[in-house]
Amino acid sequence: QVQLVESGGGSVQAGGSLRLSCAVSGRVYIRNSMSWFRQAPGKEREAVAAIDSRSTTDYADSVMGRFTISQDNANNILYLQMNSLKPEDTAMYYCAADLDRLSSGGSWYAIPTYNYWGQGIQVTVSS
């Protein structure tokens, strides 16, 4: 059974950096795309960044130029390098993946595109 487990969250001051990791356990036969979402208290879950099987990336406008998504296919790990963090980046961050099926064909920023989700990890940025 495939599971996604996030790590690397925590508290940091504005302007600081964090790197999130998402380890994929279990056997994966088809990897379509993976992404990071986040959800702040009282707000809807939103897409942050995504990467597909060809390593093509997409980013939300709010993180463009500050965050970098990458993947280590050999070790089944997804990363999110977050630089120049702002208080508005404070949220629970979720790893998501579209695995082991024909590609859903959905937009990278749409929740239904992904069929596996991690439990989430907290990122807090103080001013």
Tab-separated table of C-alpha atoms in Angstrom, residues 13-69:
chain	number	residue	atom	x	y	z
A	13	GLN	CA	11.308	33.705	11.128
A	14	ALA	CA	10.302	35.690	8.085
A	15	GLY	CA	13.016	35.611	5.461
A	16	GLY	CA	14.173	32.180	6.527
A	17	SER	CA	14.150	28.866	4.695
A	18	LEU	CA	12.791	25.364	5.161
A	19	ARG	CA	12.912	22.240	3.056
A	20	LEU	CA	9.976	19.855	3.114
A	21	SER	CA	10.354	16.222	2.125
A	22	CYS	CA	7.710	13.673	1.156
A	23	ALA	CA	8.756	10.041	1.251
A	24	VAL	CA	6.716	7.637	-0.852
A	25	SER	CA	6.592	4.157	0.653
A	26	GLY	CA	5.260	1.072	-1.063
A	27	ARG	CA	5.667	-0.070	-4.634
A	28	VAL	CA	4.784	2.514	-7.263
A	29	TYR	CA	4.245	1.363	-10.851
A	30	ILE	CA	3.056	4.555	-12.498
A	31	ARG	CA	4.026	8.038	-11.370
A	32	ASN	CA	2.046	10.729	-13.141
A	33	SER	CA	2.621	13.803	-11.044
A	34	MET	CA	3.244	14.951	-7.487
A	35	SER	CA	2.516	18.195	-5.766
A	36	TRP	CA	2.435	20.250	-2.611
A	37	PHE	CA	-0.718	21.865	-1.280
A	38	ARG	CA	-1.234	23.984	1.803
A	39	GLN	CA	-4.122	24.987	3.997
A	40	ALA	CA	-4.152	27.883	6.426
A	41	PRO	CA	-6.695	28.061	9.260
A	42	GLY	CA	-10.072	29.137	7.952
A	43	LYS	CA	-8.983	28.927	4.330
A	44	GLU	CA	-9.390	26.410	1.543
A	45	ARG	CA	-6.625	24.036	0.582
A	46	GLU	CA	-4.579	25.521	-2.249
A	47	ALA	CA	-1.978	24.190	-4.640
A	48	VAL	CA	1.572	25.409	-4.137
A	49	ALA	CA	3.660	23.549	-6.707
A	50	ALA	CA	3.633	20.418	-8.839
A	51	ILE	CA	6.047	18.292	-10.834
A	52	ASP	CA	5.249	15.661	-13.436
A	53	SER	CA	7.037	12.535	-14.628
A	54	ARG	CA	9.151	14.593	-17.032
A	55	SER	CA	10.085	17.008	-14.206
A	56	THR	CA	8.003	19.798	-15.658
A	57	THR	CA	7.078	22.129	-12.825
A	58	ASP	CA	4.237	24.515	-12.025
A	59	TYR	CA	3.969	27.064	-9.236
A	60	ALA	CA	1.345	29.221	-7.659
A	61	ASP	CA	1.946	32.915	-8.311
A	62	SER	CA	2.315	33.529	-4.586
A	63	VAL	CA	5.412	31.306	-4.318
A	64	MET	CA	6.983	31.769	-7.753
A	65	GLY	CA	10.665	32.594	-7.409
A	66	ARG	CA	10.767	31.627	-3.727
A	67	PHE	CA	9.837	27.928	-3.689
A	68	THR	CA	11.360	25.099	-5.705
A	69	ILE	CA	9.823	21.658	-6.159
